[in-house]
Amino acid sequence: MITMIKQGRSKVALDRVPALAHALEADPAFVMRLALEQAIGRTAAEAVVEVFGEPVTANEVGWLQAIRKASSNTDPRLTSRSQAAINAIFGR
């Protein structure tokens, strides 16, 4: 089944995402984001995100917590300088 999903021959049922994510040792929010786009298409998935917000993975929560700690919870703006620093971290 995993091979069929990877090859695009089968779609992941949205109610199966938590179990699949667990089996793959992947973040459920990340797998849901991919499955949602596959199930209803990119445009509709973007509309769902617009209404309900972007799914946040556990790794992304860790980044957010690190930013909050580093900024002493001051709610820093994303400036061009901070964006450049993030890009540098990821080699972009």
PDB file of C-alpha atoms in Angstrom:
ATOM      1  CA  MET A   1       0.000   0.000   0.000  1.00  0.00           C
ATOM      2  CA  ILE A   2       2.831   2.400   0.837  1.00  0.00           C
ATOM      3  CA  THR A   3       4.358   1.820  -2.586  1.00  0.00           C
ATOM      4  CA  MET A   4       1.002   2.533  -4.266  1.00  0.00           C
ATOM      5  CA  ILE A   5       0.674   5.769  -2.294  1.00  0.00           C
ATOM      6  CA  LYS A   6       4.229   6.807  -3.147  1.00  0.00           C
ATOM      7  CA  GLN A   7       3.589   6.110  -6.837  1.00  0.00           C
ATOM      8  CA  GLY A   8       0.324   8.086  -6.770  1.00  0.00           C
ATOM      9  CA  ARG A   9      -1.780   5.032  -7.617  1.00  0.00           C
ATOM     10  CA  SER A  10      -3.662   5.191  -4.319  1.00  0.00           C
ATOM     11  CA  LYS A  11      -4.677   7.999  -1.986  1.00  0.00           C
ATOM     12  CA  VAL A  12      -4.404   8.025   1.783  1.00  0.00           C
ATOM     13  CA  ALA A  13      -7.785   8.091   3.499  1.00  0.00           C
ATOM     14  CA  LEU A  14      -7.732  11.115   5.783  1.00  0.00           C
ATOM     15  CA  ASP A  15      -9.011   9.095   8.732  1.00  0.00           C
ATOM     16  CA  ARG A  16      -5.965   6.815   8.326  1.00  0.00           C
ATOM     17  CA  VAL A  17      -3.419   9.632   8.564  1.00  0.00           C
ATOM     18  CA  PRO A  18      -2.745   9.339  12.326  1.00  0.00           C
ATOM     19  CA  ALA A  19      -2.056   5.602  12.101  1.00  0.00           C
ATOM     20  CA  LEU A  20       0.033   5.995   8.945  1.00  0.00           C
ATOM     21  CA  ALA A  21       2.070   8.794  10.497  1.00  0.00           C
ATOM     22  CA  HIS A  22       2.662   6.657  13.570  1.00  0.00           C
ATOM     23  CA  ALA A  23       3.719   3.668  11.437  1.00  0.00           C
ATOM     24  CA  LEU A  24       6.097   5.873   9.431  1.00  0.00           C
ATOM     25  CA  GLU A  25       7.364   7.593  12.573  1.00  0.00           C
ATOM     26  CA  ALA A  26       6.421  10.869  10.894  1.00  0.00           C
ATOM     27  CA  ASP A  27       4.696  13.947  12.252  1.00  0.00           C
ATOM     28  CA  PRO A  28       0.902  13.618  11.821  1.00  0.00           C
ATOM     29  CA  ALA A  29       0.487  17.286  10.832  1.00  0.00           C
ATOM     30  CA  PHE A  30       3.052  16.877   8.047  1.00  0.00           C
ATOM     31  CA  VAL A  31       1.419  13.697   6.722  1.00  0.00           C
ATOM     32  CA  MET A  32      -2.045  15.293   6.974  1.00  0.00           C
ATOM     33  CA  ARG A  33      -0.891  18.283   4.955  1.00  0.00           C
ATOM     34  CA  LEU A  34       0.335  15.964   2.183  1.00  0.00           C
ATOM     35  CA  ALA A  35      -2.722  13.703   2.327  1.00  0.00           C
ATOM     36  CA  LEU A  36      -5.130  16.632   2.264  1.00  0.00           C
ATOM     37  CA  GLU A  37      -3.530  18.054  -0.856  1.00  0.00           C
ATOM     38  CA  GLN A  38      -3.633  14.631  -2.477  1.00  0.00           C
ATOM     39  CA  ALA A  39      -7.254  14.014  -1.492  1.00  0.00           C
ATOM     40  CA  ILE A  40      -8.847  17.296  -2.493  1.00  0.00           C
ATOM     41  CA  GLY A  41      -6.282  19.038  -4.672  1.00  0.00           C
ATOM     42  CA  ARG A  42      -3.881  21.891  -4.043  1.00  0.00           C
ATOM     43  CA  THR A  43      -6.383  24.743  -4.442  1.00  0.00           C
ATOM     44  CA  ALA A  44      -8.930  23.203  -2.080  1.00  0.00           C
ATOM     45  CA  ALA A  45      -6.202  22.292   0.411  1.00  0.00           C
ATOM     46  CA  GLU A  46      -5.035  25.920   0.364  1.00  0.00           C
ATOM     47  CA  ALA A  47      -8.600  27.019   1.095  1.00  0.00           C
ATOM     48  CA  VAL A  48      -8.768  24.647   4.079  1.00  0.00           C
ATOM     49  CA  VAL A  49      -5.488  26.077   5.382  1.00  0.00           C
ATOM     50  CA  GLU A  50      -6.800  29.604   4.872  1.00  0.00           C
ATOM     51  CA  VAL A  51      -9.847  28.838   7.012  1.00  0.00           C
ATOM     52  CA  PHE A  52      -8.294  26.603   9.688  1.00  0.00           C
ATOM     53  CA  GLY A  53      -4.658  27.714   9.663  1.00  0.00           C
ATOM     54  CA  GLU A  54      -1.442  26.023   8.653  1.00  0.00           C
ATOM     55  CA  PRO A  55      -0.837  22.637  10.302  1.00  0.00           C
ATOM     56  CA  VAL A  56       2.223  22.913  12.518  1.00  0.00           C
ATOM     57  CA  THR A  57       4.519  19.943  12.994  1.00  0.00           C
ATOM     58  CA  ALA A  58       6.184  19.052  16.272  1.00  0.00           C
ATOM     59  CA  ASN A  59       9.522  20.110  14.774  1.00  0.00           C
ATOM     60  CA  GLU A  60       8.075  23.507  13.840  1.00  0.00           C
ATOM     61  CA  VAL A  61       6.729  23.920  17.375  1.00  0.00           C
ATOM     62  CA  GLY A  62      10.290  23.335  18.592  1.00  0.00           C
ATOM     63  CA  TRP A  63      11.544  26.140  16.331  1.00  0.00           C
ATOM     64  CA  LEU A  64       8.813  28.441  17.594  1.00  0.00           C
ATOM     65  CA  GLN A  65       9.703  27.672  21.202  1.00  0.00           C
ATOM     66  CA  ALA A  66      13.385  28.384  20.481  1.00  0.00           C
ATOM     67  CA  ILE A  67      12.480  31.725  18.888  1.00  0.00           C
ATOM     68  CA  ARG A  68      10.312  32.646  21.863  1.00  0.00           C
ATOM     69  CA  LYS A  69      13.090  31.735  24.299  1.00  0.00           C
ATOM     70  CA  ALA A  70      15.763  33.590  22.326  1.00  0.00           C
ATOM     71  CA  SER A  71      13.574  36.695  22.047  1.00  0.00           C
ATOM     72  CA  SER A  72      12.378  36.582  25.678  1.00  0.00           C
ATOM     73  CA  ASN A  73       8.825  36.246  24.346  1.00  0.00           C
ATOM     74  CA  THR A  74       8.916  39.695  22.739  1.00  0.00           C
ATOM     75  CA  ASP A  75       7.033  38.658  19.563  1.00  0.00           C
ATOM     76  CA  PRO A  76       9.788  39.665  17.144  1.00  0.00           C
ATOM     77  CA  ARG A  77       8.922  40.732  13.599  1.00  0.00           C
ATOM     78  CA  LEU A  78      10.353  38.730  10.727  1.00  0.00           C
ATOM     79  CA  THR A  79      12.734  41.280   9.247  1.00  0.00           C
ATOM     80  CA  SER A  80      14.809  40.908   6.107  1.00  0.00           C
ATOM     81  CA  ARG A  81      17.841  40.360   8.353  1.00  0.00           C
ATOM     82  CA  SER A  82      16.177  37.579  10.362  1.00  0.00           C
ATOM     83  CA  GLN A  83      14.862  36.013   7.128  1.00  0.00           C
ATOM     84  CA  ALA A  84      18.412  36.073   5.743  1.00  0.00           C
ATOM     85  CA  ALA A  85      19.661  34.353   8.912  1.00  0.00           C
ATOM     86  CA  ILE A  86      17.031  31.618   8.546  1.00  0.00           C
ATOM     87  CA  ASN A  87      17.911  31.182   4.883  1.00  0.00           C
ATOM     88  CA  ALA A  88      21.598  30.882   5.834  1.00  0.00           C
ATOM     89  CA  ILE A  89      20.787  28.118   8.319  1.00  0.00           C
ATOM     90  CA  PHE A  90      19.240  26.122   5.497  1.00  0.00           C
ATOM     91  CA  GLY A  91      21.890  27.022   2.938  1.00  0.00           C
ATOM     92  CA  ARG A  92      19.671  29.222   0.805  1.00  0.00           C
TER      93      ARG A  92
END
